CSV table of C-alpha atoms in Angstrom, one decimal:
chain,number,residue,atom,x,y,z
Y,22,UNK,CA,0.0,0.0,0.0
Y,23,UNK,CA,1.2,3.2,-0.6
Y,24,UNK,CA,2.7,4.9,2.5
Y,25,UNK,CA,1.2,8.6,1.4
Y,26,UNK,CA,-2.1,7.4,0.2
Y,27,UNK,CA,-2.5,5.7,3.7
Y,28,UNK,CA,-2.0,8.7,5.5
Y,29,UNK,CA,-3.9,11.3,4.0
Y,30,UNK,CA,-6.2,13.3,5.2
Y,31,UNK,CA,-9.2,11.3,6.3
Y,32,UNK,CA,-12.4,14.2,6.8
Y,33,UNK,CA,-16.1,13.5,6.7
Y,34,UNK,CA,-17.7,16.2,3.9
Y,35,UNK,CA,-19.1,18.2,6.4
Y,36,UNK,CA,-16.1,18.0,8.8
Y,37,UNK,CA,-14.0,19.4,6.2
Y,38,UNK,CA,-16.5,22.0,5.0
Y,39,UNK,CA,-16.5,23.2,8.8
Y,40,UNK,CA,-12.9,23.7,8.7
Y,41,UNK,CA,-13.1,24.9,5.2
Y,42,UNK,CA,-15.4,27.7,7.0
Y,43,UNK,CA,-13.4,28.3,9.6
Y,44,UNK,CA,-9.8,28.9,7.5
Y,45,UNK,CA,-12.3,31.2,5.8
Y,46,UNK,CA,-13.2,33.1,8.9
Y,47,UNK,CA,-9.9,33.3,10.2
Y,48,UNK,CA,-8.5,34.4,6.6
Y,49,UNK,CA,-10.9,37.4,6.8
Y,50,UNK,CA,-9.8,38.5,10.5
Y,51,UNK,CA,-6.1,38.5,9.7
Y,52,UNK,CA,-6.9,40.7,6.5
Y,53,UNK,CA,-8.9,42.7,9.0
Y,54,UNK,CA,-5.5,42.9,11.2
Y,55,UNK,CA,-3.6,43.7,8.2
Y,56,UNK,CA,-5.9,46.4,7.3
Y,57,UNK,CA,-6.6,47.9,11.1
Y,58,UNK,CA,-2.4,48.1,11.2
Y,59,UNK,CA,-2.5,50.5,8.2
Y,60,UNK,CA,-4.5,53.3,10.5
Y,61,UNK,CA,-3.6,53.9,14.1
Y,62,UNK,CA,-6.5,50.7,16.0
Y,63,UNK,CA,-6.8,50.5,19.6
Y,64,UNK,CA,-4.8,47.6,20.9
Y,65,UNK,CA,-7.7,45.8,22.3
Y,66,UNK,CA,-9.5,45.8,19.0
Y,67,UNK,CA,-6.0,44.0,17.4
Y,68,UNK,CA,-5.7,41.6,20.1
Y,69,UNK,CA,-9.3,40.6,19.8
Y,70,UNK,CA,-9.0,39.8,16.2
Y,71,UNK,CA,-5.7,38.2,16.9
Y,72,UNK,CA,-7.5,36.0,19.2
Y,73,UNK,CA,-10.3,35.2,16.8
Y,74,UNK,CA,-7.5,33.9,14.4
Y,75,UNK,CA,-5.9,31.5,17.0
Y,76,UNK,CA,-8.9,30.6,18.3
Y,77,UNK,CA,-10.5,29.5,14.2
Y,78,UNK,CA,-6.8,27.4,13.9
Y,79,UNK,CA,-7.0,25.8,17.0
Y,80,UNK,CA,-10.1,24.2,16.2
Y,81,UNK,CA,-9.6,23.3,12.4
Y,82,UNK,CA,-5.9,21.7,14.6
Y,83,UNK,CA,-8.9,20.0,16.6
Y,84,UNK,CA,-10.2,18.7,13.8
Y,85,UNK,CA,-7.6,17.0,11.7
Y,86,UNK,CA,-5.9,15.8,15.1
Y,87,UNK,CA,-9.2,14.2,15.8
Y,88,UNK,CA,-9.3,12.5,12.4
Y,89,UNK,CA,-5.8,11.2,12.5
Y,90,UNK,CA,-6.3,9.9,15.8
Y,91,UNK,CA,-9.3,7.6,14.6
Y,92,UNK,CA,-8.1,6.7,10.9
Y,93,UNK,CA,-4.2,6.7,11.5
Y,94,UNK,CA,-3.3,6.4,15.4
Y,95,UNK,CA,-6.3,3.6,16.4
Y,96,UNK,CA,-4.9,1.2,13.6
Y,97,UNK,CA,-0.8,2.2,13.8
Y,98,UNK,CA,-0.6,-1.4,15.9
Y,99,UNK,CA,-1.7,-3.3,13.4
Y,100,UNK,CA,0.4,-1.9,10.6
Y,101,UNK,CA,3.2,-2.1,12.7
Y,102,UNK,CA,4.2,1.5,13.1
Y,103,UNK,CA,3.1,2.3,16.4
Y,104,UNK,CA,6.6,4.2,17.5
Y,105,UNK,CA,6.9,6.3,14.4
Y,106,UNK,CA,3.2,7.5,15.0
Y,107,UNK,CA,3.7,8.0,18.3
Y,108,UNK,CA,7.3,10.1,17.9
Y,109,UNK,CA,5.8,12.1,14.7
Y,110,UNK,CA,2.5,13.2,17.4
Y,111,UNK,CA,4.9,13.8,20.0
Y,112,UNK,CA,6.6,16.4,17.7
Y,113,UNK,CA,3.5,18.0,17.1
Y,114,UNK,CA,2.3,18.6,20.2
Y,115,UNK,CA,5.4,19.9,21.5
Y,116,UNK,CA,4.1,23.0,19.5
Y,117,UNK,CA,0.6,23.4,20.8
């Protein structure tokens, strides 16, 4: 089987369209940053939008973490790579 092909992104339609939405949303609020730093904004107005962003990637993060975990992690004994799996997740986290 091919090793890529195996580990793609595994999303239900309307998973992926919520994440879709959510890139979207937080697309639109860093524009909005970009634009507000252009004039002289109020600190509190940046930070809120700044927020919004992290907040829209955290949850798409959710997401795809969640969908590995069920169509990559929950079988990784039974292909055999268990360790790799669990070393490659451990180097994600380190940066949440």
């Amino acid at each position: 089987m091919n090793p890529i092909a195996e580990h793609t992104l595994h999303l239900d339609p309307k998973v992926r369209q919520e994440a879709r939405n959510r890139l979207l949303s937080a697309k639109g609020h860093l524009e909005g940053i970009l634009k507000m730093l252009e004039g002289e904004p109020y600190c509190v107005d940046v930070l809120k939008q700044i927020k919004a962003v992290q907040g829209a990637l955290d949850k798409v993060g959710d997401l795809v973490l969640k969908s590995h975990l069920e169509h990559h992690v929950a079988s990784a004994a039974q292909r055999g790579d268990t360790d790799e799996l669990v070393a490659e997740l451990m180097e994600v986290l380190k940066y949440r």
